[in-house]
XYZ file of C-alpha atoms in Angstrom:
621
model
C -150.038 28.649 -168.890
C -148.854 27.485 -165.473
C -145.596 28.927 -164.441
C -142.990 26.204 -163.303
C -141.350 26.913 -159.955
C -137.631 27.882 -160.266
C -135.169 25.051 -159.240
C -133.578 25.357 -155.885
C -130.060 26.717 -156.296
C -127.211 24.648 -154.949
C -126.914 25.299 -151.193
C -123.668 27.089 -150.604
C -121.418 25.534 -148.075
C -121.224 27.660 -144.967
C -117.962 28.758 -143.397
C -118.333 26.133 -140.706
C -117.166 23.528 -143.110
C -113.855 25.319 -143.490
C -113.504 25.456 -139.756
C -114.422 21.862 -139.485
C -111.767 20.956 -141.983
C -109.260 22.968 -140.032
C -110.263 21.239 -136.826
C -109.659 17.846 -138.472
C -106.194 18.946 -139.607
C -105.258 20.087 -136.106
C -106.507 16.968 -134.555
C -104.671 14.895 -137.138
C -101.397 16.643 -136.411
C -102.061 16.342 -132.676
C -102.700 12.564 -132.999
C -99.526 12.209 -135.119
C -97.440 14.076 -132.429
C -98.946 11.915 -129.727
C -98.226 8.614 -131.749
C -94.617 9.670 -132.487
C -93.979 10.534 -128.828
C -95.787 7.479 -127.330
C -94.416 4.842 -129.664
C -91.299 6.218 -131.284
C -89.428 8.314 -128.609
C -86.461 5.855 -128.606
C -86.490 5.744 -132.363
C -86.234 9.531 -132.619
C -83.532 9.553 -129.965
C -81.488 7.076 -132.000
C -82.018 9.232 -135.151
C -80.277 12.089 -133.470
C -77.518 9.865 -132.195
C -76.951 8.637 -135.752
C -76.853 12.358 -136.943
C -74.219 14.935 -136.835
C -74.288 18.686 -137.309
C -71.274 20.807 -136.611
C -71.467 24.631 -136.521
C -68.299 24.985 -138.508
C -67.618 26.356 -142.067
C -65.853 23.082 -142.945
C -68.956 21.053 -142.137
C -71.065 23.287 -144.368
C -68.458 23.008 -147.243
C -68.568 19.216 -146.941
C -72.301 19.246 -147.574
C -71.921 21.562 -150.672
C -70.102 19.035 -152.767
C -73.447 17.417 -153.779
C -76.672 18.769 -155.002
C -79.370 18.839 -152.266
C -76.890 20.136 -149.834
C -79.255 22.640 -148.262
C -81.558 19.609 -147.355
C -78.795 17.719 -145.599
C -77.435 20.816 -143.932
C -80.612 22.085 -142.553
C -82.012 18.632 -142.018
C -79.055 17.563 -139.800
C -79.550 20.817 -137.825
C -83.186 20.198 -137.087
C -82.606 16.479 -136.396
C -80.511 17.484 -133.424
C -83.663 18.540 -131.649
C -84.819 14.948 -131.445
C -82.415 14.786 -128.479
C -85.632 15.934 -126.666
C -88.220 14.056 -128.767
C -91.063 16.307 -127.804
C -89.074 19.307 -129.224
C -88.193 17.670 -132.550
C -91.754 16.334 -132.986
C -93.278 19.733 -132.206
C -91.011 21.381 -134.767
C -91.926 18.724 -137.364
C -95.733 18.930 -136.832
C -95.710 22.779 -136.795
C -93.738 22.747 -140.065
C -96.343 20.426 -141.580
C -99.169 22.632 -140.558
C -97.371 25.610 -142.336
C -96.642 23.424 -145.344
C -100.354 22.634 -145.624
C -101.201 26.352 -145.458
C -98.681 27.063 -148.240
C -100.031 24.199 -150.351
C -103.507 25.524 -149.978
C -102.391 28.952 -151.305
C -100.191 27.541 -154.060
C -102.964 25.233 -155.423
C -105.921 27.352 -154.415
C -107.521 24.681 -152.279
C -110.696 25.919 -150.552
C -110.556 25.631 -146.668
C -113.610 23.328 -146.880
C -111.595 20.864 -148.750
C -108.424 21.312 -146.732
C -108.380 17.665 -145.536
C -106.975 16.733 -148.947
C -103.747 18.477 -147.941
C -103.212 15.792 -145.314
C -102.292 13.287 -148.010
C -98.887 14.796 -148.914
C -98.072 15.194 -145.136
C -99.005 11.598 -144.612
C -96.484 10.596 -147.275
C -93.842 12.697 -145.380
C -94.858 11.070 -142.188
C -94.447 7.495 -143.732
C -91.009 8.434 -145.204
C -89.827 8.852 -141.487
C -91.535 5.962 -139.735
C -91.199 3.198 -142.325
C -87.409 2.855 -142.057
C -86.881 0.255 -139.423
C -83.433 -1.117 -139.558
C -82.597 1.167 -142.497
C -82.020 3.753 -139.784
C -78.580 2.212 -139.208
C -77.618 2.199 -142.979
C -78.972 5.503 -144.231
C -76.473 7.617 -145.984
C -78.596 10.749 -146.437
C -77.877 13.216 -143.750
C -80.838 14.918 -142.105
C -83.338 12.395 -143.545
C -86.148 13.097 -141.012
C -86.541 16.684 -142.121
C -85.013 16.568 -145.614
C -88.209 15.619 -147.481
C -90.224 18.186 -145.543
C -87.719 20.930 -146.378
C -87.578 19.908 -150.064
C -91.298 19.798 -150.442
C -91.667 23.193 -148.700
C -89.137 24.788 -151.225
C -90.889 23.190 -154.181
C -94.399 24.380 -153.215
C -93.206 27.904 -152.348
C -91.610 28.030 -155.826
C -94.981 26.884 -157.415
C -96.825 29.612 -155.512
C -94.411 32.275 -156.700
C -94.711 30.906 -160.243
C -98.459 31.167 -160.108
C -98.378 34.729 -159.027
C -96.182 35.850 -161.940
C -97.973 37.534 -164.922
C -98.249 35.487 -168.116
C -96.732 38.363 -170.180
C -93.189 38.973 -171.200
C -92.194 35.322 -171.120
C -91.832 35.457 -167.291
C -93.111 32.087 -166.600
C -90.872 30.053 -168.909
C -87.926 32.093 -167.639
C -89.011 31.342 -164.075
C -88.990 27.642 -164.764
C -85.347 27.805 -166.106
C -84.120 29.867 -163.154
C -86.021 27.873 -160.461
C -84.417 24.652 -161.764
C -80.974 26.341 -161.925
C -81.297 27.687 -158.372
C -83.159 24.894 -156.653
C -81.362 21.859 -158.133
C -78.141 22.485 -156.330
C -79.950 23.427 -153.107
C -82.680 20.695 -153.095
C -81.784 18.156 -155.801
C -84.873 16.078 -156.757
C -87.257 18.544 -155.139
C -86.059 21.407 -157.398
C -86.818 19.211 -160.363
C -90.194 18.317 -158.788
C -91.073 22.042 -158.457
C -90.456 22.513 -162.171
C -92.600 19.636 -163.036
C -95.442 20.894 -160.914
C -95.182 24.210 -162.652
C -95.454 22.419 -166.023
C -98.685 20.764 -164.849
C -99.971 23.965 -163.448
C -99.290 25.662 -166.739
C -102.123 23.865 -168.346
C -104.530 24.844 -165.523
C -103.900 28.519 -165.422
C -106.619 30.518 -167.323
C -104.541 33.583 -168.219
C -102.196 31.697 -170.587
C -102.536 31.118 -174.387
C -101.778 27.811 -176.027
C -98.479 29.087 -177.288
C -97.428 30.275 -173.909
C -98.324 27.017 -172.382
C -96.357 25.003 -174.997
C -93.393 27.436 -174.505
C -93.431 27.130 -170.798
C -93.758 23.310 -170.980
C -90.704 22.939 -173.339
C -88.711 25.276 -171.080
C -89.698 23.284 -167.940
C -88.883 19.887 -169.539
C -85.593 20.967 -171.159
C -84.607 22.505 -167.655
C -85.365 19.126 -165.854
C -83.372 17.249 -168.397
C -80.452 19.714 -168.853
C -79.588 21.398 -165.568
C -78.640 18.191 -163.753
C -76.342 17.248 -166.642
C -74.667 20.604 -166.558
C -74.172 20.579 -162.785
C -72.948 16.884 -163.036
C -70.217 17.762 -165.620
C -68.997 21.149 -164.143
C -70.047 21.331 -160.432
C -71.042 18.263 -158.572
C -68.702 15.479 -159.809
C -69.132 13.217 -156.741
C -72.644 12.125 -157.746
C -72.958 9.057 -160.049
C -74.548 9.580 -163.391
C -77.556 7.316 -162.607
C -78.425 9.285 -159.553
C -78.225 12.983 -160.725
C -81.994 13.239 -161.009
C -82.634 11.754 -157.513
C -80.095 13.608 -155.316
C -81.838 14.604 -152.058
C -83.575 11.280 -151.849
C -82.325 8.337 -149.769
C -80.726 5.553 -151.533
C -82.287 2.248 -150.399
C -79.554 0.107 -151.924
C -77.458 -2.397 -150.052
C -76.346 -5.387 -152.123
C -79.509 -4.801 -154.226
C -82.174 -2.135 -154.387
C -85.330 -2.348 -152.214
C -87.643 -0.176 -154.294
C -90.767 -0.463 -152.029
C -89.068 1.848 -149.552
C -89.539 4.622 -152.118
C -93.316 4.204 -151.916
C -93.879 7.483 -149.721
C -91.933 9.489 -152.271
C -94.206 8.153 -155.153
C -97.193 9.080 -152.966
C -95.836 12.533 -152.260
C -95.142 13.251 -155.957
C -98.492 11.848 -157.087
C -100.495 13.755 -154.449
C -98.745 17.110 -155.310
C -99.234 16.310 -159.022
C -102.982 15.820 -158.522
C -103.197 19.071 -156.556
C -101.541 20.841 -159.426
C -103.748 19.130 -162.025
C -106.899 20.017 -159.998
C -105.782 23.650 -159.444
C -108.762 25.774 -158.459
C -111.083 22.839 -158.810
C -111.557 22.500 -155.054
C -112.396 26.201 -154.782
C -115.149 26.013 -157.411
C -116.497 22.667 -156.408
C -120.090 23.097 -155.079
C -121.292 20.911 -152.200
C -124.870 20.149 -152.714
C -125.314 17.914 -149.654
C -123.569 18.277 -146.448
C -123.558 14.504 -145.887
C -121.722 14.047 -149.253
C -118.959 16.496 -148.091
C -118.746 14.755 -144.744
C -118.677 11.243 -146.330
C -115.822 12.431 -148.695
C -113.782 13.686 -145.830
C -114.494 10.587 -143.612
C -113.459 8.240 -146.427
C -110.291 10.139 -147.261
C -109.201 10.379 -143.595
C -109.842 6.669 -143.039
C -107.918 5.716 -146.146
C -105.025 7.966 -145.077
C -104.920 6.613 -141.549
C -105.008 3.015 -143.040
C -102.188 3.623 -145.344
C -100.010 5.301 -142.700
C -100.715 2.396 -140.343
C -99.851 -0.086 -143.000
C -96.443 1.430 -143.720
C -95.532 2.339 -140.091
C -92.790 0.056 -138.962
C -93.932 -1.572 -135.772
C -91.456 -4.459 -135.117
C -91.474 -5.352 -131.465
C -87.849 -6.407 -131.113
C -86.645 -3.406 -133.031
C -88.106 -1.054 -130.606
C -86.921 -3.175 -127.545
C -83.399 -2.995 -128.914
C -83.632 0.715 -129.226
C -84.889 1.022 -125.662
C -82.110 -1.164 -124.374
C -79.509 0.862 -126.241
C -80.903 4.026 -124.680
C -80.470 2.427 -121.300
C -76.916 1.395 -122.218
C -76.115 5.015 -123.094
C -77.046 5.975 -119.606
C -75.398 2.810 -118.221
C -78.714 2.031 -116.654
C -78.128 -1.740 -116.421
C -81.232 -2.380 -114.322
C -83.239 -0.623 -117.002
C -81.895 -2.940 -119.613
C -82.918 -5.851 -117.568
C -86.364 -4.472 -117.047
C -86.716 -4.260 -120.810
C -85.391 -7.913 -121.329
C -87.692 -9.232 -118.644
C -90.832 -8.348 -120.635
C -90.608 -10.557 -123.814
C -93.781 -10.710 -125.836
C -91.767 -12.253 -128.705
C -88.721 -14.420 -129.111
C -85.729 -12.000 -128.805
C -83.038 -11.255 -131.356
C -79.447 -12.169 -130.389
C -78.861 -8.404 -130.018
C -81.367 -8.293 -127.181
C -79.841 -11.441 -125.578
C -76.355 -10.087 -125.718
C -77.337 -6.688 -124.291
C -79.094 -8.512 -121.453
C -76.036 -10.593 -120.740
C -73.854 -7.507 -120.662
C -76.174 -5.831 -118.177
C -76.073 -8.919 -115.895
C -72.379 -9.141 -116.212
C -71.892 -5.504 -115.189
C -74.175 -6.172 -112.177
C -72.342 -9.342 -111.239
C -75.373 -11.526 -111.722
C -74.910 -13.268 -114.927
C -73.844 -16.542 -113.394
C -77.072 -16.719 -111.379
C -79.669 -15.220 -113.681
C -78.533 -15.526 -117.319
C -81.138 -18.156 -118.184
C -83.959 -16.542 -116.244
C -84.628 -14.393 -119.304
C -86.273 -15.566 -122.466
C -83.588 -16.534 -124.912
C -83.748 -16.984 -128.653
C -82.326 -15.852 -132.031
C -85.277 -14.417 -133.954
C -84.330 -12.936 -137.292
C -84.809 -9.270 -137.545
C -87.906 -8.160 -139.527
C -86.063 -6.540 -142.413
C -85.079 -7.307 -145.988
C -81.684 -6.013 -145.251
C -78.554 -8.285 -144.888
C -78.324 -7.168 -141.314
C -75.183 -7.332 -139.185
C -75.000 -6.824 -135.459
C -71.926 -4.698 -136.004
C -74.110 -1.898 -137.344
C -76.892 -2.319 -134.722
C -75.090 -2.670 -131.426
C -71.725 -4.243 -132.245
C -69.715 -1.063 -131.451
C -71.316 -0.846 -128.047
C -70.675 -4.430 -127.173
C -67.018 -4.335 -128.302
C -66.418 -1.356 -126.206
C -68.018 -2.641 -123.028
C -66.315 -5.986 -123.405
C -63.034 -4.375 -123.648
C -62.341 -4.955 -127.368
C -61.524 -1.338 -128.127
C -59.662 -1.920 -131.372
C -62.794 -3.535 -132.879
C -65.040 -0.781 -131.554
C -62.714 1.900 -132.973
C -62.369 0.002 -136.275
C -66.084 -0.272 -136.877
C -66.615 3.441 -135.982
C -64.030 4.518 -138.523
C -65.317 2.157 -141.199
C -68.873 3.130 -140.778
C -68.033 6.722 -140.571
C -66.305 6.621 -144.016
C -69.039 4.552 -145.489
C -72.206 6.143 -144.016
C -70.964 9.460 -142.763
C -69.903 10.631 -139.357
C -72.398 10.444 -136.577
C -72.690 11.540 -132.906
C -72.525 7.847 -131.676
C -69.319 7.174 -133.672
C -67.539 10.184 -132.211
C -68.668 9.180 -128.672
C -67.052 5.730 -128.958
C -64.024 7.094 -130.604
C -63.595 9.374 -127.663
C -64.118 6.613 -125.108
C -61.667 4.211 -126.838
C -59.072 6.923 -127.105
C -59.398 7.662 -123.450
C -59.086 4.071 -122.256
C -56.151 3.512 -124.630
C -54.443 6.617 -123.165
C -54.447 8.443 -126.509
C -55.052 11.927 -124.960
C -54.340 14.011 -128.128
C -56.825 12.058 -130.120
C -59.372 12.245 -127.245
C -59.020 16.031 -127.293
C -59.810 16.094 -130.945
C -63.151 14.141 -130.416
C -63.971 16.299 -127.373
C -63.570 19.433 -129.539
C -65.813 17.943 -132.182
C -68.585 17.053 -129.714
C -68.534 20.418 -128.241
C -69.559 21.863 -131.569
C -72.855 19.892 -131.424
C -75.978 21.396 -129.839
C -76.502 18.848 -127.009
C -73.454 16.614 -126.688
C -70.925 19.062 -125.422
C -71.736 18.455 -121.676
C -71.354 14.697 -122.331
C -67.777 15.269 -123.790
C -66.953 17.622 -121.001
C -67.789 14.911 -118.474
C -65.073 12.738 -119.971
C -62.544 15.591 -120.524
C -61.424 15.415 -116.890
C -59.804 12.067 -117.563
C -57.556 13.609 -120.296
C -54.044 13.482 -118.780
C -55.291 11.750 -115.605
C -54.808 8.156 -116.328
C -54.993 7.056 -112.710
C -58.384 8.600 -112.167
C -59.673 6.749 -115.255
C -58.278 3.314 -114.107
C -59.986 3.766 -110.748
C -63.307 4.998 -112.054
C -66.120 2.473 -111.686
C -67.345 3.141 -115.194
C -64.009 2.197 -116.788
C -62.615 -0.528 -114.404
C -64.626 -3.383 -115.895
C -63.639 -2.428 -119.433
C -59.943 -2.310 -118.499
C -60.232 -5.657 -116.838
C -61.540 -7.238 -119.941
C -59.017 -5.720 -122.447
C -56.718 -8.315 -124.053
C -53.099 -8.173 -123.208
C -52.067 -8.163 -126.892
C -52.721 -4.960 -128.817
C -53.878 -6.542 -132.113
C -56.580 -6.240 -134.810
C -57.837 -9.137 -136.825
C -61.009 -9.848 -138.811
C -64.234 -10.519 -136.821
C -66.091 -11.469 -140.040
C -68.956 -9.158 -138.795
C -70.046 -11.925 -136.364
C -69.828 -10.005 -133.072
C -71.176 -12.641 -130.667
C -68.973 -15.435 -132.129
C -65.897 -13.363 -132.179
C -66.296 -12.004 -128.576
C -66.969 -15.430 -127.172
C -63.927 -16.911 -128.800
C -61.762 -14.094 -127.664
C -62.446 -14.897 -124.070
C -62.210 -18.640 -124.614
C -58.786 -18.734 -126.231
C -57.004 -15.845 -124.509
C -56.106 -15.759 -120.846
C -55.781 -13.204 -118.042
C -55.264 -13.320 -114.346
C -58.046 -10.677 -113.814
C -61.028 -12.166 -112.001
C -63.507 -10.370 -114.168
C -61.850 -11.687 -117.252
C -61.967 -15.269 -115.927
C -65.627 -14.980 -115.127
C -66.397 -13.804 -118.712
C -64.194 -16.665 -119.957
C -66.192 -19.136 -117.995
C -69.522 -17.615 -119.342
C -68.112 -17.965 -122.773
C -67.411 -21.694 -122.087
C -71.053 -22.113 -121.168
C -72.032 -20.427 -124.450
C -69.759 -22.823 -126.357
C -71.291 -25.947 -124.679
C -67.825 -27.587 -125.104
C -66.972 -29.753 -122.230
C -63.248 -29.882 -122.761
C -63.184 -26.008 -122.885
C -65.363 -25.715 -119.772
C -63.369 -27.573 -117.187
C -60.081 -25.528 -117.311
C -62.070 -22.308 -117.108
C -64.174 -23.740 -114.282
C -61.323 -24.656 -112.160
C -59.476 -21.371 -112.861
C -62.568 -19.435 -111.789
C -62.924 -21.624 -108.549
C -59.297 -21.120 -107.671
C -59.442 -17.290 -108.046
C -62.836 -17.129 -106.176
C -62.019 -19.260 -103.223
C -64.327 -18.806 -100.294
C -67.002 -17.269 -102.482
C -70.243 -18.978 -103.422
C -70.252 -20.619 -106.850
C -73.023 -19.148 -109.064
C -75.881 -21.375 -109.904
C -75.401 -21.690 -113.670
C -71.701 -22.786 -113.209
C -72.769 -25.260 -110.701
C -75.353 -26.590 -113.135
C -72.849 -26.891 -115.962
C -70.245 -28.711 -113.708
C -72.827 -31.137 -112.385
C -74.305 -31.860 -115.813
C -70.856 -32.432 -117.457
C -69.852 -34.617 -114.547
C -72.782 -36.792 -115.081
C -72.477 -36.955 -118.832
C -68.784 -37.834 -119.353
C -67.467 -38.741 -115.801
C -64.080 -37.198 -116.825
C -64.098 -35.231 -113.640
C -65.202 -36.606 -110.293
C -67.853 -34.115 -109.028
C -69.058 -36.152 -106.128
C -66.959 -34.178 -103.717
C -68.050 -30.801 -104.983
C -70.416 -28.757 -102.720
C -73.348 -28.418 -105.071
C -76.478 -26.613 -103.868
C -79.279 -29.187 -103.177
C -81.493 -27.338 -105.581
C -79.004 -27.723 -108.410
C -78.980 -31.594 -107.979
C -82.671 -31.881 -107.505
C -83.409 -29.812 -110.553
C -81.158 -32.023 -112.600
C -82.805 -35.205 -111.392
C -86.244 -33.782 -112.097
C -85.105 -32.718 -115.599
C -83.879 -36.192 -116.526
C -87.015 -37.825 -115.011
C -89.146 -35.715 -117.249
C -86.865 -36.422 -120.319
C -87.529 -40.149 -119.810
C -91.276 -39.486 -119.852
C -91.013 -37.373 -123.130
C -89.216 -39.946 -125.247
C -90.394 -39.830 -128.768
C -91.348 -36.074 -128.690
C -89.648 -33.627 -131.161
C -87.408 -31.015 -129.745
C -90.105 -28.328 -130.390
C -92.531 -30.354 -128.346
C -90.167 -30.853 -125.608
C -89.338 -27.205 -125.381
C -92.937 -26.391 -124.734
C -93.160 -28.980 -122.003
C -89.806 -28.228 -120.292
C -89.675 -24.513 -120.465
C -92.221 -23.633 -117.682
C -90.195 -25.684 -115.132
C -86.710 -25.714 -116.478
C -86.362 -22.730 -118.905
C -84.249 -20.951 -116.261
C -81.539 -23.624 -115.994
C -78.402 -24.486 -118.024
C -79.830 -28.001 -118.363
C -82.570 -26.600 -120.691
C -80.030 -24.443 -122.567
C -77.774 -27.392 -123.161
C -80.228 -29.829 -124.411
C -82.968 -27.850 -126.050
C -81.371 -24.567 -127.430
C -79.200 -25.335 -130.335
C -78.336 -24.032 -133.819
C -79.091 -20.407 -133.178
C -78.372 -18.130 -136.076
C -75.653 -15.504 -135.321
C -75.315 -12.441 -137.416
């Protein structure tokens, strides 16, 4: 009888596979850090501007009125470090590395299969980079770290649960106590920890069926019952419908946008699968190295593809953020450098920030139309208002302090106090001469990590009104302030309100008159233009008339002949450009406006003639 050869045993995977998985994880986190710093630095900077952490007992007590308070308190503290984006990103990526190590221990994932741990971290990354314009409307404090902190607490609890012995009813008791302790601290993530324990209960080999049923019942009853108890007796400020979801952002404006919750579904599902496959990755044999490599390659490619799909990459959104960052530094040339590079039709926020920079540099009358104009709708499902995006800044720099102050207060009450609001409240108080109020905001900003020196820079103006009025930073703002101290409704239409304020109010200040004339150009109303034009000319005798004002005067003179412009000293280029424009218009008869824009823009896009005839019906918001 011939003896059959014994089958070859499965080739054990060598330790090099574990090291390879670790190298992939480290490389993935390094790539994530690079992408965040390279493409989202201004986004992270804005996140900390729209954040507030105060090292005061009162601030802590204010967080403790709702479940999940530890997430918002710690999350706000960590978000401060995005003031230096590299520091905040480093903290976030190191935390994710530690979280993956904890997940590997809690769910007994073999190092050779460690790449699967990238999936929950990818969901956490998406929750931070998918927001777009939701950044301005988020009410959850510390959002950028909250999910990471909550997930860490949940996984640590699961790890501790697994290490408990099955005897003496310790595991059911642990579920009850974990929910009772974690729910007020971490909200939803405390409940998620208990549900992961329930799933894990059916995978642990040292438990009997009776023990599993008992533990499952204890866990489910805890998830259902503890939020109700806390709602009725402790946290009364949470609505009944949200008591199981505290600690998660509410993506609700006039209606809910549920697709923004996708990363939280992904996070819960991936952690649930890790619990359901507990120990499986450790026992799973790898018979072929190529199969192990193929699995990892497919998983990494799929994860990268999903992250790339959800990563918000709107061009105008990021340009607005960069221009706001320049405005914070009063880097007007930097704002213009951003506006000059226009790979897409700009939003009105971009156009208005560009006009503000030109106005502050004294070049708007000559260069306003040399930059690409437009009114592209923002890429968001939100009912977006410029008041929340850049309205406060524009109101302040155009001297409308009451409206800047009003929106800071309203948004602070609605969405929570933020560093940006406190800064503008301080500036408005200083310009208005309200020194006691200014001291209050200075004291608040000094309790932040990074903004105390900024507040100290302005503290020198408290009680020194003359110094403020003569300071180059404040003089243009004071010049544009209306004579009447009043507050009406702007209907959330920043541009429309500002332009009409300058059109229908008057001042002897030369800067105010120039802005009034610019507003007349914006209105394209001939009857409004001429009084403003002559007022400007009278107050600027002996000075050169800027090009765009000449173009408007020459055009209106030719169109309606109400004012004799033949004696006005127009630049030859202004007259020649008008004649060339009209000659081309004769050649383009029968074309649609869109076709004419394409023909006229290369030669005349920098003129008021193009603006007057071919830019119309732009949507304001």
